[in-house]
């Protein structure tokens, strides 16, 4: 989202799940603002493939991310629907695209084998980036009512986010995903800013020294 891309969750091999539509509905609720499309290429039926291919309008590029064996290549091949597309092997040493497909609609779909997931590369802080705010607007909205502006939603008093989890207004998994993205955003920020990375390392060393000097944390000899 931060890059301007539109995320779509594609459930491949939906024929292997007893209730793919029900699963898609649950994920749609959990992943606010993200479309979920069940697909299957078994017996050549191509269920859901047209809906995925429709996202690749002329001038658009789609990037497929997923674990090995998830069905990325089958999905891309089904999306071609017999069109004369171009296929290219990436260099063995490169983490770049393994396949390039030109679907009939005129867009382009690239499949990455080397990437298992999409990680935060440029988000500054969860809730402040355009993509993060859109993905977790429910968490950010609740956080505005916390007593402390920098509340981590852990043990702080008067935490509106934890209260929302307790009374059922917010799914605990949403907060877990928010925290995971926050950690990734912080790591990405440190990689891009040497001063920020140096400050983080200094803080880690300070905490380590404090624990070593604390009699309560010393190991008994």
JSON list of C-alpha atoms in Angstrom, two decimals:
[
{"chain": "A", "resi": 1, "resn": "UNK", "atom": "CA", "xyz": [0.00, 0.00, 0.00]},
{"chain": "A", "resi": 2, "resn": "UNK", "atom": "CA", "xyz": [2.82, 2.38, 0.89]},
{"chain": "A", "resi": 3, "resn": "UNK", "atom": "CA", "xyz": [4.29, 1.91, -2.60]},
{"chain": "A", "resi": 4, "resn": "UNK", "atom": "CA", "xyz": [0.98, 2.45, -4.34]},
{"chain": "A", "resi": 5, "resn": "UNK", "atom": "CA", "xyz": [0.41, -1.26, -5.01]},
{"chain": "A", "resi": 6, "resn": "UNK", "atom": "CA", "xyz": [-3.02, -2.81, -4.41]},
{"chain": "A", "resi": 7, "resn": "UNK", "atom": "CA", "xyz": [-2.77, -6.00, -2.29]},
{"chain": "A", "resi": 8, "resn": "UNK", "atom": "CA", "xyz": [-4.99, -8.96, -3.12]},
{"chain": "A", "resi": 9, "resn": "UNK", "atom": "CA", "xyz": [-5.02, -12.28, -1.24]},
{"chain": "A", "resi": 10, "resn": "UNK", "atom": "CA", "xyz": [-5.45, -15.22, -3.62]},
{"chain": "A", "resi": 11, "resn": "UNK", "atom": "CA", "xyz": [-6.39, -18.52, -2.02]},
{"chain": "A", "resi": 12, "resn": "UNK", "atom": "CA", "xyz": [-4.92, -21.13, -4.35]},
{"chain": "A", "resi": 13, "resn": "UNK", "atom": "CA", "xyz": [-6.01, -24.79, -4.42]},
{"chain": "A", "resi": 14, "resn": "UNK", "atom": "CA", "xyz": [-9.37, -23.82, -2.96]},
{"chain": "A", "resi": 15, "resn": "UNK", "atom": "CA", "xyz": [-10.73, -27.21, -4.05]},
{"chain": "A", "resi": 16, "resn": "UNK", "atom": "CA", "xyz": [-8.72, -28.78, -1.20]},
{"chain": "A", "resi": 17, "resn": "UNK", "atom": "CA", "xyz": [-10.54, -26.77, 1.48]},
{"chain": "A", "resi": 18, "resn": "UNK", "atom": "CA", "xyz": [-13.94, -27.88, 2.80]},
{"chain": "A", "resi": 19, "resn": "UNK", "atom": "CA", "xyz": [-15.30, -24.32, 2.89]},
{"chain": "A", "resi": 20, "resn": "UNK", "atom": "CA", "xyz": [-13.20, -21.96, 0.75]},
{"chain": "A", "resi": 21, "resn": "UNK", "atom": "CA", "xyz": [-15.88, -19.27, 0.57]},
{"chain": "A", "resi": 22, "resn": "UNK", "atom": "CA", "xyz": [-16.27, -19.29, 4.34]},
{"chain": "A", "resi": 23, "resn": "UNK", "atom": "CA", "xyz": [-12.51, -18.99, 4.75]},
{"chain": "A", "resi": 24, "resn": "UNK", "atom": "CA", "xyz": [-12.45, -16.12, 2.27]},
{"chain": "A", "resi": 25, "resn": "UNK", "atom": "CA", "xyz": [-15.18, -14.34, 4.24]},
{"chain": "A", "resi": 26, "resn": "UNK", "atom": "CA", "xyz": [-13.25, -14.71, 7.51]},
{"chain": "A", "resi": 27, "resn": "UNK", "atom": "CA", "xyz": [-10.06, -13.42, 5.93]},
{"chain": "A", "resi": 28, "resn": "UNK", "atom": "CA", "xyz": [-11.90, -10.49, 4.39]},
{"chain": "A", "resi": 29, "resn": "UNK", "atom": "CA", "xyz": [-12.99, -9.46, 7.88]},
{"chain": "A", "resi": 30, "resn": "UNK", "atom": "CA", "xyz": [-9.51, -9.96, 9.35]},
{"chain": "A", "resi": 31, "resn": "UNK", "atom": "CA", "xyz": [-7.70, -8.20, 6.48]},
{"chain": "A", "resi": 32, "resn": "UNK", "atom": "CA", "xyz": [-9.61, -4.95, 6.34]},
{"chain": "A", "resi": 33, "resn": "UNK", "atom": "CA", "xyz": [-9.55, -3.31, 2.93]},
{"chain": "A", "resi": 34, "resn": "UNK", "atom": "CA", "xyz": [-7.96, -6.30, 1.16]},
{"chain": "A", "resi": 35, "resn": "UNK", "atom": "CA", "xyz": [-9.90, -8.40, -1.36]},
{"chain": "A", "resi": 36, "resn": "UNK", "atom": "CA", "xyz": [-9.70, -12.19, -0.97]},
{"chain": "A", "resi": 37, "resn": "UNK", "atom": "CA", "xyz": [-10.22, -14.42, -4.02]},
{"chain": "A", "resi": 38, "resn": "UNK", "atom": "CA", "xyz": [-10.48, -18.24, -3.79]},
{"chain": "A", "resi": 39, "resn": "UNK", "atom": "CA", "xyz": [-9.06, -19.95, -6.90]},
{"chain": "A", "resi": 40, "resn": "UNK", "atom": "CA", "xyz": [-8.67, -23.46, -8.25]},
{"chain": "A", "resi": 41, "resn": "UNK", "atom": "CA", "xyz": [-7.16, -24.75, -11.49]},
{"chain": "A", "resi": 42, "resn": "UNK", "atom": "CA", "xyz": [-8.17, -28.39, -11.00]},
{"chain": "A", "resi": 43, "resn": "UNK", "atom": "CA", "xyz": [-9.56, -30.14, -14.10]},
{"chain": "A", "resi": 44, "resn": "UNK", "atom": "CA", "xyz": [-8.96, -26.99, -16.10]},
{"chain": "A", "resi": 45, "resn": "UNK", "atom": "CA", "xyz": [-12.00, -25.23, -14.63]},
{"chain": "A", "resi": 46, "resn": "UNK", "atom": "CA", "xyz": [-10.03, -22.23, -13.51]},
{"chain": "A", "resi": 47, "resn": "UNK", "atom": "CA", "xyz": [-12.42, -21.13, -10.76]},
{"chain": "A", "resi": 48, "resn": "UNK", "atom": "CA", "xyz": [-11.65, -17.54, -9.72]},
{"chain": "A", "resi": 49, "resn": "UNK", "atom": "CA", "xyz": [-8.94, -17.14, -12.36]},
{"chain": "A", "resi": 50, "resn": "UNK", "atom": "CA", "xyz": [-10.91, -14.62, -14.42]},
{"chain": "A", "resi": 51, "resn": "UNK", "atom": "CA", "xyz": [-11.37, -12.46, -11.34]},
{"chain": "A", "resi": 52, "resn": "UNK", "atom": "CA", "xyz": [-7.62, -12.47, -10.70]},
{"chain": "A", "resi": 53, "resn": "UNK", "atom": "CA", "xyz": [-6.80, -11.80, -14.37]},
{"chain": "A", "resi": 54, "resn": "UNK", "atom": "CA", "xyz": [-9.24, -8.89, -14.41]},
{"chain": "A", "resi": 55, "resn": "UNK", "atom": "CA", "xyz": [-6.97, -7.07, -11.92]},
{"chain": "A", "resi": 56, "resn": "UNK", "atom": "CA", "xyz": [-4.24, -6.96, -14.58]},
{"chain": "A", "resi": 57, "resn": "UNK", "atom": "CA", "xyz": [-5.63, -4.18, -16.70]},
{"chain": "A", "resi": 58, "resn": "UNK", "atom": "CA", "xyz": [-3.44, -2.77, -19.52]},
{"chain": "A", "resi": 59, "resn": "UNK", "atom": "CA", "xyz": [-0.39, -1.07, -18.05]},
{"chain": "A", "resi": 60, "resn": "UNK", "atom": "CA", "xyz": [-0.57, -2.87, -14.71]},
{"chain": "A", "resi": 61, "resn": "UNK", "atom": "CA", "xyz": [1.98, -5.29, -13.29]},
{"chain": "A", "resi": 62, "resn": "UNK", "atom": "CA", "xyz": [1.12, -8.02, -10.80]},
{"chain": "A", "resi": 63, "resn": "UNK", "atom": "CA", "xyz": [3.66, -9.59, -8.45]},
{"chain": "A", "resi": 64, "resn": "UNK", "atom": "CA", "xyz": [2.85, -13.03, -7.05]},
{"chain": "A", "resi": 65, "resn": "UNK", "atom": "CA", "xyz": [4.28, -13.86, -3.63]},
{"chain": "A", "resi": 66, "resn": "UNK", "atom": "CA", "xyz": [3.98, -17.17, -1.83]},
{"chain": "A", "resi": 67, "resn": "UNK", "atom": "CA", "xyz": [5.66, -20.23, -0.40]},
{"chain": "A", "resi": 68, "resn": "UNK", "atom": "CA", "xyz": [7.14, -22.83, -2.71]},
{"chain": "A", "resi": 69, "resn": "UNK", "atom": "CA", "xyz": [4.39, -25.21, -3.81]},
{"chain": "A", "resi": 70, "resn": "UNK", "atom": "CA", "xyz": [1.59, -22.74, -3.10]},
{"chain": "A", "resi": 71, "resn": "UNK", "atom": "CA", "xyz": [0.51, -22.83, -6.73]},
{"chain": "A", "resi": 72, "resn": "UNK", "atom": "CA", "xyz": [1.98, -19.59, -8.08]},
{"chain": "A", "resi": 73, "resn": "UNK", "atom": "CA", "xyz": [3.03, -21.02, -11.44]},
{"chain": "A", "resi": 74, "resn": "UNK", "atom": "CA", "xyz": [-0.27, -22.85, -11.90]},
{"chain": "A", "resi": 75, "resn": "UNK", "atom": "CA", "xyz": [-2.12, -19.63, -11.16]},
{"chain": "A", "resi": 76, "resn": "UNK", "atom": "CA", "xyz": [-0.06, -17.66, -13.69]},
{"chain": "A", "resi": 77, "resn": "UNK", "atom": "CA", "xyz": [-0.34, -20.35, -16.35]},
{"chain": "A", "resi": 78, "resn": "UNK", "atom": "CA", "xyz": [-4.11, -20.53, -15.89]},
{"chain": "A", "resi": 79, "resn": "UNK", "atom": "CA", "xyz": [-4.31, -16.76, -16.18]},
{"chain": "A", "resi": 80, "resn": "UNK", "atom": "CA", "xyz": [-2.71, -16.88, -19.61]},
{"chain": "A", "resi": 81, "resn": "UNK", "atom": "CA", "xyz": [-5.65, -18.99, -20.89]},
{"chain": "A", "resi": 82, "resn": "UNK", "atom": "CA", "xyz": [-3.72, -20.19, -23.85]},
{"chain": "A", "resi": 83, "resn": "UNK", "atom": "CA", "xyz": [-2.37, -16.82, -24.88]},
{"chain": "A", "resi": 84, "resn": "UNK", "atom": "CA", "xyz": [1.08, -16.64, -26.45]},
{"chain": "A", "resi": 85, "resn": "UNK", "atom": "CA", "xyz": [2.86, -15.14, -23.48]},
{"chain": "A", "resi": 86, "resn": "UNK", "atom": "CA", "xyz": [6.55, -14.65, -22.83]},
{"chain": "A", "resi": 87, "resn": "UNK", "atom": "CA", "xyz": [8.28, -16.77, -20.22]},
{"chain": "A", "resi": 88, "resn": "UNK", "atom": "CA", "xyz": [11.75, -16.07, -18.95]},
{"chain": "A", "resi": 89, "resn": "UNK", "atom": "CA", "xyz": [13.98, -17.79, -16.40]},
{"chain": "A", "resi": 90, "resn": "UNK", "atom": "CA", "xyz": [15.81, -15.57, -13.96]},
{"chain": "A", "resi": 91, "resn": "UNK", "atom": "CA", "xyz": [19.52, -15.98, -13.33]},
{"chain": "A", "resi": 92, "resn": "UNK", "atom": "CA", "xyz": [20.22, -18.52, -10.64]},
{"chain": "A", "resi": 93, "resn": "UNK", "atom": "CA", "xyz": [22.03, -15.97, -8.49]},
{"chain": "A", "resi": 94, "resn": "UNK", "atom": "CA", "xyz": [19.30, -13.36, -8.67]},
{"chain": "A", "resi": 95, "resn": "UNK", "atom": "CA", "xyz": [16.21, -13.11, -6.39]},
{"chain": "A", "resi": 96, "resn": "UNK", "atom": "CA", "xyz": [14.34, -11.47, -9.26]},
{"chain": "A", "resi": 97, "resn": "UNK", "atom": "CA", "xyz": [11.32, -12.74, -11.23]},
{"chain": "A", "resi": 98, "resn": "UNK", "atom": "CA", "xyz": [11.31, -16.42, -12.06]},
{"chain": "A", "resi": 99, "resn": "UNK", "atom": "CA", "xyz": [8.52, -16.11, -14.65]},
{"chain": "A", "resi": 100, "resn": "UNK", "atom": "CA", "xyz": [7.06, -13.32, -16.70]},
{"chain": "A", "resi": 101, "resn": "UNK", "atom": "CA", "xyz": [3.61, -13.75, -18.22]},
{"chain": "A", "resi": 102, "resn": "UNK", "atom": "CA", "xyz": [1.69, -11.52, -20.58]},
{"chain": "A", "resi": 103, "resn": "UNK", "atom": "CA", "xyz": [-2.03, -12.19, -20.06]},
{"chain": "A", "resi": 104, "resn": "UNK", "atom": "CA", "xyz": [-4.54, -11.47, -22.81]},
{"chain": "A", "resi": 105, "resn": "UNK", "atom": "CA", "xyz": [-5.79, -8.38, -20.98]},
{"chain": "A", "resi": 106, "resn": "UNK", "atom": "CA", "xyz": [-2.51, -6.60, -21.65]},
{"chain": "A", "resi": 107, "resn": "UNK", "atom": "CA", "xyz": [-1.15, -6.41, -18.12]},
{"chain": "A", "resi": 108, "resn": "UNK", "atom": "CA", "xyz": [1.90, -8.26, -16.85]},
{"chain": "A", "resi": 109, "resn": "UNK", "atom": "CA", "xyz": [2.23, -10.83, -14.07]},
{"chain": "A", "resi": 110, "resn": "UNK", "atom": "CA", "xyz": [5.58, -11.63, -12.52]},
{"chain": "A", "resi": 111, "resn": "UNK", "atom": "CA", "xyz": [6.12, -14.53, -10.16]},
{"chain": "A", "resi": 112, "resn": "UNK", "atom": "CA", "xyz": [8.82, -14.46, -7.51]},
{"chain": "A", "resi": 113, "resn": "UNK", "atom": "CA", "xyz": [10.09, -17.76, -6.12]},
{"chain": "A", "resi": 114, "resn": "UNK", "atom": "CA", "xyz": [12.64, -16.19, -3.78]},
{"chain": "A", "resi": 115, "resn": "UNK", "atom": "CA", "xyz": [10.20, -14.09, -1.77]},
{"chain": "A", "resi": 116, "resn": "UNK", "atom": "CA", "xyz": [8.00, -15.85, 0.76]},
{"chain": "A", "resi": 117, "resn": "UNK", "atom": "CA", "xyz": [6.27, -12.72, 1.98]},
{"chain": "A", "resi": 118, "resn": "UNK", "atom": "CA", "xyz": [6.03, -8.99, 1.48]},
{"chain": "A", "resi": 119, "resn": "UNK", "atom": "CA", "xyz": [7.96, -7.12, 4.14]},
{"chain": "A", "resi": 120, "resn": "UNK", "atom": "CA", "xyz": [7.78, -3.48, 5.08]},
{"chain": "A", "resi": 121, "resn": "UNK", "atom": "CA", "xyz": [10.49, -1.62, 3.18]},
{"chain": "A", "resi": 122, "resn": "UNK", "atom": "CA", "xyz": [9.69, 2.04, 3.66]},
{"chain": "A", "resi": 123, "resn": "UNK", "atom": "CA", "xyz": [6.98, 2.55, 6.27]},
{"chain": "A", "resi": 124, "resn": "UNK", "atom": "CA", "xyz": [8.23, 4.91, 8.94]},
{"chain": "A", "resi": 125, "resn": "UNK", "atom": "CA", "xyz": [6.01, 4.01, 11.88]},
{"chain": "A", "resi": 126, "resn": "UNK", "atom": "CA", "xyz": [2.84, 1.96, 12.00]},
{"chain": "A", "resi": 127, "resn": "UNK", "atom": "CA", "xyz": [-0.09, 4.35, 11.76]},
{"chain": "A", "resi": 128, "resn": "UNK", "atom": "CA", "xyz": [1.91, 7.17, 10.16]},
{"chain": "A", "resi": 129, "resn": "UNK", "atom": "CA", "xyz": [2.53, 5.69, 6.74]},
{"chain": "A", "resi": 130, "resn": "UNK", "atom": "CA", "xyz": [-0.28, 5.74, 4.17]},
{"chain": "A", "resi": 131, "resn": "UNK", "atom": "CA", "xyz": [-0.18, 1.96, 3.78]},
{"chain": "A", "resi": 132, "resn": "UNK", "atom": "CA", "xyz": [0.05, 1.17, 7.48]},
{"chain": "A", "resi": 133, "resn": "UNK", "atom": "CA", "xyz": [-2.75, 3.55, 8.35]},
{"chain": "A", "resi": 134, "resn": "UNK", "atom": "CA", "xyz": [-5.01, 2.00, 5.71]},
{"chain": "A", "resi": 135, "resn": "UNK", "atom": "CA", "xyz": [-4.23, -1.56, 6.82]},
{"chain": "A", "resi": 136, "resn": "UNK", "atom": "CA", "xyz": [-4.72, -0.91, 10.54]},
{"chain": "A", "resi": 137, "resn": "UNK", "atom": "CA", "xyz": [-7.10, 2.03, 10.70]},
{"chain": "A", "resi": 138, "resn": "UNK", "atom": "CA", "xyz": [-9.13, 0.20, 13.35]},
{"chain": "A", "resi": 139, "resn": "UNK", "atom": "CA", "xyz": [-6.11, -0.19, 15.66]},
{"chain": "A", "resi": 140, "resn": "UNK", "atom": "CA", "xyz": [-4.95, 3.37, 15.02]},
{"chain": "A", "resi": 141, "resn": "UNK", "atom": "CA", "xyz": [-8.42, 4.75, 15.71]},
{"chain": "A", "resi": 142, "resn": "UNK", "atom": "CA", "xyz": [-8.58, 3.00, 19.07]},
{"chain": "A", "resi": 143, "resn": "UNK", "atom": "CA", "xyz": [-4.99, 3.99, 19.93]},
{"chain": "A", "resi": 144, "resn": "UNK", "atom": "CA", "xyz": [-6.00, 7.65, 19.72]},
{"chain": "A", "resi": 145, "resn": "UNK", "atom": "CA", "xyz": [-7.98, 7.12, 22.94]},
{"chain": "A", "resi": 146, "resn": "UNK", "atom": "CA", "xyz": [-5.08, 5.60, 24.91]},
{"chain": "A", "resi": 147, "resn": "UNK", "atom": "CA", "xyz": [-3.80, 7.62, 27.85]},
{"chain": "A", "resi": 148, "resn": "UNK", "atom": "CA", "xyz": [-0.26, 7.74, 26.45]},
{"chain": "A", "resi": 149, "resn": "UNK", "atom": "CA", "xyz": [0.51, 8.87, 22.91]},
{"chain": "A", "resi": 150, "resn": "UNK", "atom": "CA", "xyz": [3.31, 6.31, 22.60]},
{"chain": "A", "resi": 151, "resn": "UNK", "atom": "CA", "xyz": [1.29, 3.45, 24.11]},
{"chain": "A", "resi": 152, "resn": "UNK", "atom": "CA", "xyz": [2.60, 0.05, 23.05]},
{"chain": "A", "resi": 153, "resn": "UNK", "atom": "CA", "xyz": [-0.71, -1.61, 24.04]},
{"chain": "A", "resi": 154, "resn": "UNK", "atom": "CA", "xyz": [1.00, -4.02, 26.42]},
{"chain": "A", "resi": 155, "resn": "UNK", "atom": "CA", "xyz": [0.88, -3.13, 30.15]},
{"chain": "A", "resi": 156, "resn": "UNK", "atom": "CA", "xyz": [0.20, 0.59, 30.03]},
{"chain": "A", "resi": 157, "resn": "UNK", "atom": "CA", "xyz": [-2.80, 1.81, 32.07]},
{"chain": "A", "resi": 158, "resn": "UNK", "atom": "CA", "xyz": [-5.94, 3.03, 30.30]},
{"chain": "A", "resi": 159, "resn": "UNK", "atom": "CA", "xyz": [-5.02, 1.33, 27.03]},
{"chain": "A", "resi": 160, "resn": "UNK", "atom": "CA", "xyz": [-8.02, 1.66, 24.69]},
{"chain": "A", "resi": 161, "resn": "UNK", "atom": "CA", "xyz": [-6.72, -1.05, 22.36]},
{"chain": "A", "resi": 162, "resn": "UNK", "atom": "CA", "xyz": [-6.47, -3.71, 25.08]},
{"chain": "A", "resi": 163, "resn": "UNK", "atom": "CA", "xyz": [-9.89, -2.69, 26.37]},
{"chain": "A", "resi": 164, "resn": "UNK", "atom": "CA", "xyz": [-11.34, -3.17, 22.87]},
{"chain": "A", "resi": 165, "resn": "UNK", "atom": "CA", "xyz": [-9.86, -6.69, 22.76]},
{"chain": "A", "resi": 166, "resn": "UNK", "atom": "CA", "xyz": [-11.34, -7.51, 26.17]},
{"chain": "A", "resi": 167, "resn": "UNK", "atom": "CA", "xyz": [-14.85, -6.44, 25.20]},
{"chain": "A", "resi": 168, "resn": "UNK", "atom": "CA", "xyz": [-14.69, -8.03, 21.74]},
{"chain": "A", "resi": 169, "resn": "UNK", "atom": "CA", "xyz": [-14.54, -4.90, 19.59]},
{"chain": "A", "resi": 170, "resn": "UNK", "atom": "CA", "xyz": [-11.08, -5.82, 18.26]},
{"chain": "A", "resi": 171, "resn": "UNK", "atom": "CA", "xyz": [-9.64, -9.20, 17.33]},
{"chain": "A", "resi": 172, "resn": "UNK", "atom": "CA", "xyz": [-6.43, -9.98, 19.24]},
{"chain": "A", "resi": 173, "resn": "UNK", "atom": "CA", "xyz": [-4.88, -11.24, 15.99]},
{"chain": "A", "resi": 174, "resn": "UNK", "atom": "CA", "xyz": [-5.23, -7.75, 14.53]},
{"chain": "A", "resi": 175, "resn": "UNK", "atom": "CA", "xyz": [-3.03, -6.36, 17.29]},
{"chain": "A", "resi": 176, "resn": "UNK", "atom": "CA", "xyz": [-0.53, -9.20, 16.78]},
{"chain": "A", "resi": 177, "resn": "UNK", "atom": "CA", "xyz": [-0.27, -8.31, 13.07]},
{"chain": "A", "resi": 178, "resn": "UNK", "atom": "CA", "xyz": [0.04, -4.62, 13.95]},
{"chain": "A", "resi": 179, "resn": "UNK", "atom": "CA", "xyz": [2.98, -5.40, 16.25]},
{"chain": "A", "resi": 180, "resn": "UNK", "atom": "CA", "xyz": [4.64, -7.59, 13.62]},
{"chain": "A", "resi": 181, "resn": "UNK", "atom": "CA", "xyz": [4.43, -4.84, 11.02]},
{"chain": "A", "resi": 182, "resn": "UNK", "atom": "CA", "xyz": [5.71, -2.32, 13.57]},
{"chain": "A", "resi": 183, "resn": "UNK", "atom": "CA", "xyz": [8.81, -4.45, 14.17]},
{"chain": "A", "resi": 184, "resn": "UNK", "atom": "CA", "xyz": [9.41, -4.81, 10.42]},
{"chain": "A", "resi": 185, "resn": "UNK", "atom": "CA", "xyz": [8.98, -1.06, 9.91]},
{"chain": "A", "resi": 186, "resn": "UNK", "atom": "CA", "xyz": [11.48, -0.33, 12.67]},
{"chain": "A", "resi": 187, "resn": "UNK", "atom": "CA", "xyz": [14.03, -2.74, 11.20]},
{"chain": "A", "resi": 188, "resn": "UNK", "atom": "CA", "xyz": [13.56, -1.20, 7.74]},
{"chain": "A", "resi": 189, "resn": "UNK", "atom": "CA", "xyz": [13.98, 2.31, 9.18]},
{"chain": "A", "resi": 190, "resn": "UNK", "atom": "CA", "xyz": [17.23, 1.35, 10.92]},
{"chain": "A", "resi": 191, "resn": "UNK", "atom": "CA", "xyz": [18.60, -0.13, 7.70]},
{"chain": "A", "resi": 192, "resn": "UNK", "atom": "CA", "xyz": [17.97, 3.14, 5.89]},
{"chain": "A", "resi": 193, "resn": "UNK", "atom": "CA", "xyz": [19.21, 5.45, 8.65]},
{"chain": "A", "resi": 194, "resn": "UNK", "atom": "CA", "xyz": [22.70, 4.76, 10.10]},
{"chain": "A", "resi": 195, "resn": "UNK", "atom": "CA", "xyz": [22.14, 7.23, 12.94]},
{"chain": "A", "resi": 196, "resn": "UNK", "atom": "CA", "xyz": [18.93, 5.48, 13.95]},
{"chain": "A", "resi": 197, "resn": "UNK", "atom": "CA", "xyz": [20.66, 2.11, 13.79]},
{"chain": "A", "resi": 198, "resn": "UNK", "atom": "CA", "xyz": [23.55, 3.38, 15.94]},
{"chain": "A", "resi": 199, "resn": "UNK", "atom": "CA", "xyz": [21.11, 4.73, 18.53]},
{"chain": "A", "resi": 200, "resn": "UNK", "atom": "CA", "xyz": [19.30, 1.38, 18.63]},
{"chain": "A", "resi": 201, "resn": "UNK", "atom": "CA", "xyz": [22.56, -0.54, 19.13]},
{"chain": "A", "resi": 202, "resn": "UNK", "atom": "CA", "xyz": [23.59, 1.84, 21.91]},
{"chain": "A", "resi": 203, "resn": "UNK", "atom": "CA", "xyz": [20.25, 1.30, 23.65]},
{"chain": "A", "resi": 204, "resn": "UNK", "atom": "CA", "xyz": [20.63, -2.47, 23.37]},
{"chain": "A", "resi": 205, "resn": "UNK", "atom": "CA", "xyz": [24.09, -2.26, 24.95]},
{"chain": "A", "resi": 206, "resn": "UNK", "atom": "CA", "xyz": [22.78, 0.02, 27.71]},
{"chain": "A", "resi": 207, "resn": "UNK", "atom": "CA", "xyz": [20.00, -2.41, 28.59]},
{"chain": "A", "resi": 208, "resn": "UNK", "atom": "CA", "xyz": [22.44, -5.34, 28.55]},
{"chain": "A", "resi": 209, "resn": "UNK", "atom": "CA", "xyz": [24.83, -3.54, 30.94]},
{"chain": "A", "resi": 210, "resn": "UNK", "atom": "CA", "xyz": [21.97, -2.62, 33.22]},
{"chain": "A", "resi": 211, "resn": "UNK", "atom": "CA", "xyz": [20.90, -6.25, 33.46]},
{"chain": "A", "resi": 212, "resn": "UNK", "atom": "CA", "xyz": [24.44, -7.44, 34.14]},
{"chain": "A", "resi": 213, "resn": "UNK", "atom": "CA", "xyz": [24.82, -4.92, 36.96]},
{"chain": "A", "resi": 214, "resn": "UNK", "atom": "CA", "xyz": [21.45, -5.71, 38.49]},
{"chain": "A", "resi": 215, "resn": "UNK", "atom": "CA", "xyz": [21.87, -8.19, 41.39]},
{"chain": "A", "resi": 216, "resn": "UNK", "atom": "CA", "xyz": [18.44, -9.62, 40.66]},
{"chain": "A", "resi": 217, "resn": "UNK", "atom": "CA", "xyz": [19.47, -10.76, 37.20]},
{"chain": "A", "resi": 218, "resn": "UNK", "atom": "CA", "xyz": [22.96, -12.05, 37.98]},
{"chain": "A", "resi": 219, "resn": "UNK", "atom": "CA", "xyz": [23.47, -15.77, 37.69]},
{"chain": "A", "resi": 220, "resn": "UNK", "atom": "CA", "xyz": [24.50, -17.55, 40.86]},
{"chain": "A", "resi": 221, "resn": "UNK", "atom": "CA", "xyz": [27.99, -18.93, 40.65]}
]
